[in-house]
CSV table of C-alpha atoms (C1' of nucleotides) in Angstrom, one decimal:
chain,number,residue,atom,x,y,z
V,19,MET,CA,0.0,0.0,-0.2
V,20,PRO,CA,2.6,2.8,-1.5
V,21,ALA,CA,-0.4,5.7,-1.0
V,22,ALA,CA,-2.4,6.3,2.3
V,23,VAL,CA,-5.4,4.5,2.6
V,24,ARG,CA,-8.0,6.7,0.8
V,25,GLN,CA,-10.5,7.7,2.8
V,26,ILE,CA,-14.2,7.3,2.3
V,27,GLU,CA,-15.9,10.4,1.5
V,28,THR,CA,-18.5,12.0,3.8
V,29,VAL,CA,-21.0,14.8,3.7
V,30,VAL,CA,-20.3,15.5,7.3
V,31,LYS,CA,-18.0,18.1,8.1
V,32,ASP,CA,-17.0,17.1,11.7
V,33,ARG,CA,-14.1,14.8,11.4
V,34,ALA,CA,-14.2,13.5,15.1
V,35,LEU,CA,-17.8,12.8,14.6
V,36,ILE,CA,-17.0,10.9,11.4
V,37,GLU,CA,-14.7,8.4,13.4
V,38,ARG,CA,-17.3,8.1,15.7
V,39,ARG,CA,-20.0,7.4,13.7
V,40,HIS,CA,-17.5,4.7,11.7
V,41,VAL,CA,-17.3,2.9,15.0
V,42,GLN,CA,-20.7,2.6,15.4
V,43,ILE,CA,-21.2,1.5,11.8
V,44,CYS,CA,-18.4,-0.9,12.0
V,45,ASP,CA,-19.7,-2.3,15.4
V,46,ALA,CA,-23.2,-2.8,14.2
V,47,ALA,CA,-22.3,-3.9,10.7
V,48,LEU,CA,-19.9,-6.3,12.2
V,49,HIS,CA,-22.2,-8.8,13.8
V,50,LEU,CA,-24.8,-8.6,11.2
V,51,PHE,CA,-22.5,-9.6,9.0
V,52,ALA,CA,-21.1,-12.3,10.9
V,53,ARG,CA,-24.3,-13.7,11.5
V,54,LYS,CA,-26.3,-13.2,8.1
V,55,GLY,CA,-23.7,-12.5,5.7
V,56,TYR,CA,-22.8,-9.5,3.6
V,57,HIS,CA,-25.6,-10.0,0.8
V,58,LEU,CA,-28.4,-10.5,3.4
V,59,THR,CA,-27.9,-7.6,5.2
V,60,SER,CA,-29.8,-4.8,4.5
V,61,VAL,CA,-28.8,-1.2,4.9
V,62,ARG,CA,-32.0,-0.4,6.7
V,63,GLU,CA,-30.9,-3.4,9.7
V,64,ILE,CA,-27.4,-1.9,9.5
V,65,ALA,CA,-28.8,1.9,9.8
V,66,GLN,CA,-31.0,0.7,12.6
V,67,ALA,CA,-28.3,-1.3,14.5
V,68,ALA,CA,-26.0,1.7,14.5
V,69,HIS,CA,-29.0,3.8,15.7
V,70,LEU,CA,-28.8,6.3,12.3
V,71,SER,CA,-31.9,6.8,9.9
V,72,VAL,CA,-31.2,5.7,6.8
V,73,GLY,CA,-29.9,9.2,5.5
V,74,ALA,CA,-27.7,9.9,7.8
V,75,LEU,CA,-26.0,6.5,7.8
V,76,TYR,CA,-25.5,7.5,4.0
V,77,THR,CA,-23.7,10.6,4.6
V,78,TYR,CA,-20.9,8.5,6.2
V,79,ILE,CA,-20.6,6.0,3.4
V,80,LYS,CA,-21.1,6.4,-0.2
V,81,SER,CA,-22.5,3.3,-0.5
V,82,LYS,CA,-22.9,-0.3,1.3
V,83,GLU,CA,-19.6,-1.8,0.2
V,84,ASP,CA,-18.1,1.3,2.0
V,85,ILE,CA,-19.3,-0.4,5.3
V,86,LEU,CA,-17.4,-3.6,4.2
V,87,LEU,CA,-14.4,-1.8,3.6
V,88,LEU,CA,-14.8,-0.1,6.7
V,89,VAL,CA,-15.3,-3.2,8.8
V,90,TYR,CA,-12.0,-5.0,6.8
V,91,ARG,CA,-10.2,-2.3,7.6
V,92,ARG,CA,-10.6,-2.2,11.0
V,93,ILE,CA,-9.9,-5.8,11.4
V,94,LEU,CA,-6.6,-5.6,9.2
V,95,ASN,CA,-5.7,-2.8,11.3
V,96,LEU,CA,-6.4,-4.7,14.9
V,97,PHE,CA,-4.8,-7.7,13.6
V,98,GLN,CA,-1.6,-5.8,12.6
V,99,VAL,CA,-0.9,-3.9,15.3
V,100,LYS,CA,-1.4,-7.0,17.9
V,101,MET,CA,0.5,-9.3,15.8
V,102,SER,CA,3.6,-7.3,15.9
V,103,GLU,CA,3.4,-6.7,19.9
V,104,THR,CA,3.6,-10.3,20.0
V,105,ILE,CA,6.2,-11.3,17.8
V,106,VAL,CA,8.1,-8.8,18.9
V,107,GLU,CA,8.1,-10.1,22.6
V,108,SER,CA,9.4,-13.8,22.0
V,109,GLY,CA,13.2,-14.5,21.3
V,110,ASP,CA,14.0,-17.5,19.6
V,111,PRO,CA,12.4,-18.4,16.7
V,112,THR,CA,10.4,-21.9,17.6
V,113,ALA,CA,9.2,-19.7,20.3
V,114,GLN,CA,8.5,-16.8,18.3
V,115,LEU,CA,6.5,-19.1,15.2
V,116,ARG,CA,4.4,-20.7,18.3
V,117,ALA,CA,3.6,-17.1,19.7
V,118,GLY,CA,2.9,-15.8,16.0
V,119,ILE,CA,0.4,-18.6,15.8
V,120,GLU,CA,-1.0,-18.9,18.8
V,121,ALA,CA,-1.5,-15.2,18.4
V,122,THR,CA,-3.4,-15.6,15.4
V,123,LEU,CA,-5.4,-18.2,16.8
V,124,THR,CA,-6.4,-16.1,19.4
V,125,LEU,CA,-7.2,-13.1,17.1
V,126,TYR,CA,-9.0,-15.5,14.8
V,127,ASP,CA,-11.1,-16.9,18.0
V,128,ASP,CA,-12.5,-13.4,19.0
V,129,TYR,CA,-13.1,-12.4,15.5
V,130,HIS,CA,-14.0,-15.9,14.3
V,131,ASP,CA,-17.0,-14.3,12.5
V,132,LEU,CA,-15.0,-11.4,10.8
V,133,ILE,CA,-12.6,-14.1,9.5
V,134,LEU,CA,-16.1,-16.1,7.4
V,135,VAL,CA,-16.9,-12.8,6.4
V,136,LEU,CA,-13.5,-11.9,5.3
V,137,TYR,CA,-13.5,-15.1,3.6
V,138,GLN,CA,-16.9,-15.2,2.2
V,139,GLU,CA,-17.2,-11.8,0.8
V,140,SER,CA,-14.2,-10.1,-0.1
V,141,HIS,CA,-14.9,-11.1,-3.8
V,142,THR,CA,-18.0,-8.5,-3.4
V,143,LEU,CA,-15.4,-5.4,-3.3
V,144,ARG,CA,-14.2,-3.8,-6.3
V,145,LYS,CA,-10.7,-4.5,-7.7
V,146,GLU,CA,-9.3,-1.3,-6.1
V,147,ALA,CA,-10.5,-2.1,-2.6
V,148,LEU,CA,-9.5,-5.7,-3.3
V,149,GLN,CA,-5.9,-4.3,-3.8
V,150,GLN,CA,-5.8,-2.6,-0.3
V,151,LEU,CA,-6.6,-6.1,1.5
V,152,PHE,CA,-4.3,-8.0,-0.5
V,153,GLY,CA,-1.6,-5.4,0.3
V,154,VAL,CA,-2.5,-6.1,3.9
V,155,ASP,CA,-2.1,-9.5,3.5
V,156,ARG,CA,1.1,-9.6,2.2
V,157,GLN,CA,2.0,-7.9,5.2
V,158,TYR,CA,1.2,-10.4,7.6
V,159,VAL,CA,2.5,-13.1,5.4
V,160,SER,CA,6.0,-11.5,5.3
V,161,MET,CA,5.9,-11.1,9.6
V,162,PHE,CA,5.9,-14.8,9.9
V,163,GLN,CA,8.4,-15.4,6.2
V,164,ALA,CA,10.6,-13.4,8.3
V,165,ILE,CA,10.4,-15.6,11.4
V,166,ILE,CA,10.8,-18.3,9.2
V,167,GLU,CA,14.1,-17.1,7.6
V,168,ARG,CA,15.6,-15.8,10.8
V,169,GLY,CA,15.2,-19.3,11.4
V,170,ASN,CA,16.6,-21.4,8.4
V,171,ARG,CA,19.4,-18.9,8.9
V,172,LYS,CA,20.0,-20.1,12.8
V,173,GLY,CA,19.5,-23.7,12.1
V,174,HIS,CA,15.6,-24.5,13.6
V,175,PHE,CA,13.9,-24.2,10.7
V,176,VAL,CA,14.5,-26.3,7.6
V,177,ALA,CA,12.0,-24.5,5.6
V,178,GLU,CA,13.0,-24.7,1.6
V,179,ASP,CA,10.9,-21.9,0.5
V,180,PRO,CA,9.8,-19.5,3.5
V,181,ASN,CA,7.3,-17.5,2.0
V,182,LEU,CA,5.0,-20.6,0.9
V,183,ALA,CA,5.5,-21.7,4.4
V,184,ALA,CA,4.3,-18.4,5.6
V,185,ILE,CA,1.2,-18.6,3.3
V,186,MET,CA,0.6,-22.0,4.0
V,187,ILE,CA,1.1,-21.3,8.1
V,188,LEU,CA,-1.5,-18.4,8.5
V,189,PHE,CA,-3.9,-20.2,6.1
V,190,LEU,CA,-3.7,-23.2,8.5
V,191,CYS,CA,-5.1,-20.5,11.1
V,192,ALA,CA,-8.3,-20.0,9.5
V,193,VAL,CA,-9.2,-23.7,10.3
V,194,TRP,CA,-10.4,-22.9,13.2
V,195,PRO,CA,-13.2,-20.1,12.3
V,196,LEU,CA,-13.5,-22.0,8.8
V,197,LYS,CA,-14.0,-25.5,10.2
V,198,ARG,CA,-15.9,-24.7,13.3
V,199,TRP,CA,-18.7,-27.0,13.1
V,200,ASN,CA,-15.6,-29.8,12.3
V,201,LEU,CA,-14.0,-29.0,15.0
V,202,LYS,CA,-16.8,-28.9,17.9
V,203,LYS,CA,-15.2,-31.2,20.1
V,204,TYR,CA,-11.9,-29.2,20.6
V,205,ASP,CA,-10.9,-26.5,22.1
V,206,LEU,CA,-8.7,-23.4,21.1
V,207,ALA,CA,-5.7,-24.8,23.2
V,208,THR,CA,-5.9,-28.3,21.4
V,209,VAL,CA,-6.4,-27.1,18.1
V,210,SER,CA,-3.5,-24.5,18.8
V,211,ASP,CA,-0.9,-27.3,20.1
V,212,GLY,CA,-2.2,-29.2,16.8
V,213,VAL,CA,-1.4,-26.7,14.5
V,214,VAL,CA,1.9,-26.0,16.0
V,215,GLY,CA,3.0,-29.4,16.1
V,216,ILE,CA,2.2,-30.3,12.9
V,217,LEU,CA,4.0,-26.9,11.5
V,218,LEU,CA,7.1,-27.9,13.5
V,219,ASN,CA,7.3,-31.4,12.6
V,220,GLY,CA,4.3,-32.6,10.7
V,221,ILE,CA,3.0,-36.1,11.3
V,222,GLY,CA,5.9,-37.7,10.2
V,223,GLY,CA,8.0,-37.4,13.3
V,224,GLY,CA,10.7,-36.9,11.6
V,225,HIS,CA,11.0,-40.3,9.4
V,226,GLY,CA,11.8,-40.8,5.9
V,227,LEU,CA,12.8,-36.9,5.7
V,228,ARG,CA,13.0,-35.2,2.0
V,229,ASN,CA,14.1,-37.9,0.0
V,230,ASP,CA,10.8,-40.1,0.3
V,231,ARG,CA,9.7,-38.0,-2.8
V,232,ALA,CA,11.9,-40.2,-4.8
V,233,ALA,CA,10.0,-43.4,-3.5
V,234,ASP,CA,6.7,-42.9,-6.2
P,6,MET,CA,-26.6,-39.1,6.0
P,7,PRO,CA,-28.4,-41.9,7.5
P,8,ALA,CA,-31.4,-41.5,5.4
P,9,ALA,CA,-31.0,-41.5,1.5
P,10,VAL,CA,-30.4,-38.0,0.0
P,11,ARG,CA,-33.9,-36.3,-0.2
P,12,GLN,CA,-34.9,-35.7,-3.7
P,13,ILE,CA,-35.6,-32.4,-4.9
P,14,GLU,CA,-39.4,-32.1,-5.8
P,15,THR,CA,-40.4,-31.7,-9.4
P,16,VAL,CA,-43.4,-31.0,-11.2
P,17,VAL,CA,-42.2,-32.9,-14.6
P,18,LYS,CA,-43.0,-36.4,-14.4
P,19,ASP,CA,-40.4,-38.0,-16.8
P,20,ARG,CA,-37.3,-39.1,-14.5
P,21,ALA,CA,-34.7,-39.6,-17.3
P,22,LEU,CA,-35.7,-36.0,-18.2
P,23,ILE,CA,-35.3,-34.9,-14.9
P,24,GLU,CA,-31.9,-35.5,-14.6
P,25,ARG,CA,-30.7,-34.2,-18.1
P,26,ARG,CA,-32.3,-31.2,-16.9
P,27,HIS,CA,-30.5,-31.1,-13.3
P,28,VAL,CA,-27.0,-31.7,-15.5
P,29,GLN,CA,-27.6,-28.8,-17.7
P,30,ILE,CA,-29.1,-26.2,-14.7
P,31,CYS,CA,-25.9,-27.6,-12.4
P,32,ASP,CA,-23.3,-26.8,-15.5
P,33,ALA,CA,-25.0,-23.5,-16.0
P,34,ALA,CA,-25.1,-22.2,-12.6
P,35,LEU,CA,-21.8,-23.6,-11.9
P,36,HIS,CA,-19.9,-21.2,-14.3
P,37,LEU,CA,-22.1,-18.7,-13.4
P,38,PHE,CA,-21.8,-18.9,-9.5
P,39,ALA,CA,-17.9,-19.5,-10.0
P,40,ARG,CA,-17.6,-16.3,-11.7
P,41,LYS,CA,-20.2,-13.9,-9.5
P,42,GLY,CA,-21.1,-15.6,-6.7
P,43,TYR,CA,-24.6,-17.2,-5.3
P,44,HIS,CA,-26.2,-13.6,-4.4
P,45,LEU,CA,-25.5,-11.8,-7.5
P,46,THR,CA,-26.2,-14.7,-10.0
P,47,SER,CA,-30.0,-14.1,-10.7
P,48,VAL,CA,-32.2,-17.0,-11.5
P,49,ARG,CA,-33.2,-15.5,-14.9
P,50,GLU,CA,-29.4,-15.5,-15.7
P,51,ILE,CA,-29.4,-19.6,-14.6
P,52,ALA,CA,-32.3,-20.2,-17.1
P,53,GLN,CA,-30.8,-18.6,-20.0
P,54,ALA,CA,-27.5,-20.4,-19.7
P,55,ALA,CA,-29.3,-23.5,-19.1
P,56,HIS,CA,-31.2,-22.9,-22.4
P,57,LEU,CA,-34.3,-22.6,-20.2
P,58,SER,CA,-37.2,-20.7,-19.8
P,59,VAL,CA,-37.4,-19.4,-16.2
P,60,GLY,CA,-40.8,-21.1,-15.8
P,61,ALA,CA,-39.2,-24.4,-17.2
P,62,LEU,CA,-36.1,-23.9,-14.8
P,63,TYR,CA,-38.8,-23.7,-11.7
P,64,THR,CA,-40.7,-27.2,-12.9
P,65,TYR,CA,-37.1,-28.7,-12.2
P,66,ILE,CA,-36.8,-27.1,-8.8
P,67,LYS,CA,-38.5,-25.7,-6.4
P,68,SER,CA,-36.4,-22.3,-5.4
P,69,LYS,CA,-32.8,-20.8,-6.1
P,70,GLU,CA,-31.5,-22.7,-2.9
P,71,ASP,CA,-32.3,-26.2,-4.8
P,72,ILE,CA,-29.8,-24.9,-7.6
P,73,LEU,CA,-27.1,-24.3,-5.1
P,74,LEU,CA,-28.1,-27.7,-3.5
P,75,LEU,CA,-27.4,-29.5,-6.7
P,76,VAL,CA,-24.4,-27.9,-7.8
P,77,TYR,CA,-22.8,-29.0,-4.4
P,78,ARG,CA,-24.4,-32.7,-4.4
P,79,ARG,CA,-22.5,-33.1,-7.3
P,80,ILE,CA,-19.3,-31.8,-6.9
P,81,LEU,CA,-19.6,-33.6,-3.3
P,82,ASN,CA,-20.3,-36.8,-5.5
P,83,LEU,CA,-17.2,-36.4,-7.5
P,84,PHE,CA,-14.7,-35.8,-5.3
P,85,GLN,CA,-15.8,-38.8,-3.3
P,86,VAL,CA,-15.4,-41.1,-5.8
P,87,LYS,CA,-12.2,-39.7,-7.7
P,88,MET,CA,-10.9,-39.9,-3.7
P,89,SER,CA,-12.0,-43.3,-2.7
P,90,GLU,CA,-10.4,-44.4,-6.2
P,91,THR,CA,-6.9,-42.9,-5.7
P,92,ILE,CA,-6.7,-43.9,-1.9
P,93,VAL,CA,-7.1,-47.7,-2.9
P,94,GLU,CA,-4.7,-48.0,-5.6
P,95,SER,CA,-1.6,-46.9,-3.3
P,96,GLY,CA,0.2,-49.5,-0.7
P,97,ASP,CA,2.1,-47.8,2.2
P,98,PRO,CA,0.7,-44.9,4.4
P,99,THR,CA,3.1,-42.0,3.4
P,100,ALA,CA,2.4,-43.3,-0.2
P,101,GLN,CA,-1.3,-43.1,0.3
P,102,LEU,CA,-1.1,-40.2,2.0
P,103,ARG,CA,0.7,-38.3,-0.7
P,104,ALA,CA,-1.9,-39.5,-2.9
P,105,GLY,CA,-4.7,-38.1,-1.2
P,106,ILE,CA,-3.4,-35.0,-0.7
P,107,GLU,CA,-2.5,-34.8,-4.3
P,108,ALA,CA,-5.8,-36.1,-5.9
P,109,THR,CA,-7.3,-33.7,-3.4
P,110,LEU,CA,-5.6,-30.6,-4.9
P,111,THR,CA,-5.6,-31.5,-8.3
P,112,LEU,CA,-9.8,-31.9,-8.1
P,113,TYR,CA,-9.3,-28.2,-6.3
P,114,ASP,CA,-7.5,-27.2,-9.1
P,115,ASP,CA,-10.1,-28.3,-11.7
P,116,TYR,CA,-12.7,-27.4,-9.4
P,117,HIS,CA,-11.2,-24.1,-7.6
P,118,ASP,CA,-14.3,-21.9,-8.7
P,119,LEU,CA,-16.2,-24.4,-7.1
P,120,ILE,CA,-14.4,-24.5,-3.8
P,121,LEU,CA,-14.6,-21.0,-3.8
P,122,VAL,CA,-18.5,-21.4,-4.0
P,123,LEU,CA,-18.6,-23.8,-1.4
P,124,TYR,CA,-16.8,-22.0,1.2
P,125,GLN,CA,-18.4,-18.7,0.2
P,126,GLU,CA,-22.0,-19.7,0.2
P,127,SER,CA,-22.7,-22.7,2.7
P,128,HIS,CA,-23.9,-20.3,5.1
P,129,THR,CA,-26.6,-19.3,2.5
P,130,LEU,CA,-28.5,-22.8,3.0
P,131,ARG,CA,-31.1,-24.0,5.3
P,132,LYS,CA,-30.1,-26.2,8.4
P,133,GLU,CA,-31.3,-29.3,7.1
P,134,ALA,CA,-29.3,-29.1,3.5
P,135,LEU,CA,-26.2,-27.7,5.8
P,136,GLN,CA,-26.5,-30.8,7.9
P,137,GLN,CA,-26.0,-33.2,4.5
P,138,LEU,CA,-23.1,-31.3,3.4
P,139,PHE,CA,-21.5,-31.6,7.0
P,140,GLY,CA,-21.9,-35.4,6.5
P,141,VAL,CA,-20.3,-35.5,3.3
P,142,ASP,CA,-17.6,-33.3,4.5
P,143,ARG,CA,-17.2,-35.9,7.5
P,144,GLN,CA,-16.7,-38.9,5.4
P,145,TYR,CA,-14.5,-37.0,3.2
P,146,VAL,CA,-12.6,-36.3,6.7
P,147,SER,CA,-12.3,-39.7,7.4
P,148,MET,CA,-10.7,-41.1,4.6
P,149,PHE,CA,-7.7,-39.4,5.5
P,150,GLN,CA,-8.2,-40.4,9.2
P,151,ALA,CA,-8.1,-43.9,8.3
P,152,ILE,CA,-4.9,-43.3,6.2
P,153,ILE,CA,-3.6,-41.9,9.4
P,154,GLU,CA,-4.2,-44.2,11.8
P,155,ARG,CA,-3.0,-46.9,10.1
P,156,GLY,CA,0.1,-45.1,9.5
P,157,ASN,CA,0.5,-44.9,13.1
P,158,ARG,CA,-0.1,-48.5,13.6
P,159,LYS,CA,2.5,-49.2,11.1
P,160,GLY,CA,4.9,-46.6,12.7
P,161,HIS,CA,5.2,-44.3,9.7
P,162,PHE,CA,3.4,-41.4,11.5
P,163,VAL,CA,3.2,-40.3,14.9
P,164,ALA,CA,-0.3,-38.3,14.9
P,165,GLU,CA,-1.3,-37.6,18.2
P,166,ASP,CA,-5.1,-37.2,17.1
P,167,PRO,CA,-5.4,-38.2,13.8
P,168,ASN,CA,-8.9,-36.9,13.8
P,169,LEU,CA,-7.4,-33.2,14.2
P,170,ALA,CA,-4.9,-33.9,12.0
P,171,ALA,CA,-6.9,-35.1,9.2
P,172,ILE,CA,-8.9,-32.0,9.2
P,173,MET,CA,-6.0,-29.7,9.3
P,174,ILE,CA,-4.9,-31.8,6.1
P,175,LEU,CA,-7.5,-31.6,4.0
P,176,PHE,CA,-8.3,-27.7,5.2
P,177,LEU,CA,-4.5,-27.4,4.0
P,178,CYS,CA,-5.3,-28.7,0.7
P,179,ALA,CA,-7.9,-25.6,0.3
P,180,VAL,CA,-4.9,-23.0,0.4
P,181,TRP,CA,-4.7,-23.4,-3.4
P,182,PRO,CA,-8.2,-22.1,-4.0
P,183,LEU,CA,-8.5,-20.1,-1.1
P,184,LYS,CA,-5.0,-18.5,-1.4
P,185,ARG,CA,-4.9,-18.1,-5.1
P,186,TRP,CA,-3.9,-14.3,-5.5
P,187,ASN,CA,-1.0,-15.4,-2.8
P,188,LEU,CA,0.1,-18.2,-4.6
P,189,LYS,CA,0.3,-16.9,-8.3
P,190,LYS,CA,3.7,-17.2,-8.4
P,191,TYR,CA,3.7,-21.0,-7.8
P,192,ASP,CA,2.2,-23.9,-9.9
P,193,LEU,CA,0.3,-26.6,-8.5
P,194,ALA,CA,3.1,-29.0,-8.2
P,195,THR,CA,5.0,-26.9,-5.8
P,196,VAL,CA,2.2,-25.9,-3.9
P,197,SER,CA,1.8,-30.0,-3.9
P,198,ASP,CA,5.1,-30.8,-2.8
P,199,GLY,CA,5.2,-27.9,-0.3
P,200,VAL,CA,1.9,-29.2,1.3
P,201,VAL,CA,3.0,-32.8,1.4
P,202,GLY,CA,6.8,-31.5,2.6
P,203,ILE,CA,5.3,-29.7,5.2
P,204,LEU,CA,2.6,-32.0,6.8
P,205,LEU,CA,5.2,-34.9,6.7
P,206,ASN,CA,8.0,-33.1,8.2
P,207,GLY,CA,6.6,-29.4,9.3
P,208,ILE,CA,9.4,-26.9,9.1
P,209,GLY,CA,11.4,-27.8,11.9
P,210,GLY,CA,13.2,-30.9,10.0
P,211,GLY,CA,12.6,-33.1,12.7
P,212,HIS,CA,14.7,-30.6,15.7
P,213,GLY,CA,13.4,-30.5,19.1
P,214,LEU,CA,10.5,-32.9,18.8
P,215,ARG,CA,6.9,-33.1,20.7
P,216,ASN,CA,8.6,-31.9,24.0
P,217,ASP,CA,9.9,-28.5,23.2
P,218,ARG,CA,6.6,-27.4,24.1
P,219,ALA,CA,7.8,-27.4,27.9
P,220,ALA,CA,10.4,-24.7,27.0
P,221,ASP,CA,7.7,-21.9,27.2
B,17,DC,C1',-31.3,32.7,11.4
B,18,DC,C1',-28.2,30.3,9.1
B,19,DA,C1',-24.9,26.0,9.3
B,20,DT,C1',-25.3,21.4,10.6
B,21,DC,C1',-26.8,17.3,10.9
B,22,DC,C1',-30.6,14.1,10.7
B,23,DT,C1',-35.4,11.9,9.0
B,24,DG,C1',-38.0,8.7,6.5
B,25,DA,C1',-40.9,8.8,2.9
B,26,DA,C1',-40.4,7.6,-2.3
B,27,DC,C1',-38.0,5.8,-6.1
B,28,DG,C1',-36.8,3.1,-9.8
B,29,DA,C1',-34.5,-1.1,-10.7
B,30,DG,C1',-34.0,-6.0,-9.8
B,31,DC,C1',-35.2,-9.8,-7.5
B,32,DG,C1',-37.4,-14.8,-7.0
B,33,DT,C1',-41.3,-16.9,-7.8
B,34,DT,C1',-46.1,-18.0,-10.3
B,35,DC,C1',-49.6,-19.0,-13.6
B,36,DA,C1',-52.7,-18.5,-17.7
B,37,DG,C1',-51.8,-19.8,-21.9
B,38,DT,C1',-49.1,-22.1,-25.8
B,39,DC,C1',-47.9,-25.9,-28.3
B,40,DA,C1',-46.2,-30.3,-29.7
B,41,DG,C1',-46.9,-35.3,-29.7
B,42,DC,C1',-49.5,-38.8,-29.2
B,43,DG,C1',-53.5,-42.5,-29.0
B,44,DG,C1',-57.8,-43.7,-30.7
B,45,DA,C1',-62.4,-42.5,-33.2
B,46,DG,C1',-64.6,-41.8,-37.3
I,1,DC,C1',-55.8,-40.7,-43.4
I,2,DT,C1',-57.4,-37.0,-40.9
I,3,DC,C1',-59.3,-35.3,-36.8
I,4,DC,C1',-59.8,-34.3,-31.7
I,5,DG,C1',-58.6,-34.0,-27.2
I,6,DC,C1',-56.0,-34.3,-24.0
I,7,DT,C1',-51.6,-34.6,-21.5
I,8,DG,C1',-47.2,-33.0,-20.2
I,9,DA,C1',-43.4,-29.8,-21.2
I,10,DC,C1',-42.6,-25.1,-21.7
I,11,DT,C1',-43.2,-19.7,-22.2
I,12,DG,C1',-42.9,-15.2,-20.5
I,13,DA,C1',-45.2,-11.3,-18.7
I,14,DA,C1',-46.6,-10.1,-14.8
I,15,DC,C1',-46.6,-9.8,-9.0
I,16,DG,C1',-45.0,-8.6,-4.7
I,17,DC,C1',-41.7,-7.5,-2.6
I,18,DT,C1',-37.3,-5.8,-1.0
I,19,DC,C1',-33.4,-3.3,-2.0
I,20,DG,C1',-29.8,0.4,-2.0
I,21,DT,C1',-30.2,5.2,-2.7
I,22,DT,C1',-31.9,10.1,-2.4
I,23,DC,C1',-33.7,14.6,-1.1
I,24,DA,C1',-37.2,17.9,0.6
I,25,DG,C1',-37.9,18.8,4.7
I,26,DG,C1',-37.5,19.0,10.0
I,27,DA,C1',-34.8,19.8,14.2
I,28,DT,C1',-30.9,21.4,17.1
I,29,DG,C1',-27.9,24.7,18.9
I,30,DG,C1',-24.8,28.7,18.5
DNA sequence: CCATCCTGAACGAGCGTTCAGTCAGCGGAG
DNA sequence: CTCCGCTGACTGAACGCTCGTTCAGGATGG
C-alpha cells in the first residue's frame, strides 16, 4: 500500500464525529455480517443497529460497499498491531513462531465471525478495494516469513521456501474459524497445539525426510 | 447421512428428463456462481445459460436454493468417487497420504471456482441442507483419518490425534483455491510438494520434537 | 437565522416466484 | 388418413416485495 488508505468520502464536516460514527457503523455491521453475511444484511438493518436513520448513515458512507471496507480495514489494522506486538516479545525462532501462531489463533477466535466474512465476502469488493486488502495480507504473511527465514539461518527450521511456508502457516490458522463445525469437540488450546505441532514436525515425526519423494 | 439424499421435488414426471435437466442446470449455475457468486447470480441468468425459460427452470426446482444444493451434491459426489479410487490404489501409508493430498489438490485445481463457492456460500443453505453437506465432509475427513491411523499403527506416522490431523490436512489443501492471489507465482506441483512436505515433516526438520512445548 | 446534522417517505430497479396460456406429440375414433 | 382431445413440457409477462439510494424538509444549537 504505497499511498495512504483512501478516505471514504463523507458529507459531514466534523472529523471527530465521522470517526465516532464510523466506529458505530462498524460495530453494527460486524455483528450483522457475521450472522447473515453481507448480501443478506440490508442497509436498513445496519442503520437501525447503529442507531442511525438510513439518511444519516448515507452521510457517512457513499455506498453499502464502503461499510464492508470499513469493517475490513478495522479488523486488519487490529490484527497487524496485535501481531507485531506479540512477535517482538519472544526470542528464539521456534518460540516466536509458536507465539505468532497462538496469537493469530486467539485473534481468529475473538473475531471468528469476521474471518468468515473476510473469506466469504471479499469477492464482493471492487478491484481497487481488493488491492488494499491484498496489500495488508501480504504484510501479514511477510511477518511470518521473516520469522521462518531467521529460523532457517539459525538452523532451527529447514523450510525450503519461506514464503510458501508462511502462506500455508497463516492459512492453516484459519481452520479454526472456517471449519468450526468440524472442530466442535476441540477447544482452542488443543487446536493450537495441533497446529503448532504439525507445522513444526509434521505427522511423520522425522521419519523418511525430504528424499522419500523419490519413492514414487 | 443415514437417510437417502432427499430428492428435489419437481413437477415434471419423466425421471430421465429431470436428470438431464438437472445436469443442464448444474453446468450453467456452476460457471455463473464461480464467476459472480450465488447472490449476484439471478435465476433469469441461470435459466438463460441452461437454455430454459424461467418457468421451465422452476418445474425442475422448487427454489433458487435447490440450485445451490444441486451444485454442491454433484461436486461432492465427484470428489468422493475420485478420492476413494485414488486411495485404494497406493500401498504404504506415506504414499497413500501423498496420493490423497495430490488427488485432492488436483480436484481443487480443476474445480477451484466451485471450492470458492462451497466456502463462500454454504452459509446460505438452510439447516437441513447444511447437515447433508457436513455429512459428506465428515466422510471425506474420515478417509484421511483412516490413512493416518493405519500409518500410526505401522509406525510411519506419530499423529497424536488422527481426526484433528485429518481435518487440518484436508483444510490445508484448500489453500490452493482459496489463497490463489497469494500463490500466483507458484504452480500446482510446487504447492503440492510444499503441502506434502510440511505435513510430513513440518518446517522443523525433526529438531526439538514434541517436548519443546515445555520450553515456554 | 444560518449551518449542520438528521429524518424517513419515496423512487426505480431488480429480485425470486407464479401461472394463464401455448404448443408439440400421441392414441383412439370416425 | 384425418381429426380431435388430451397430456405434459414449456413460455414469459406479471406480481409482490425488498433492495440501495436520494432528497425535500425538520430539528437543533450557536
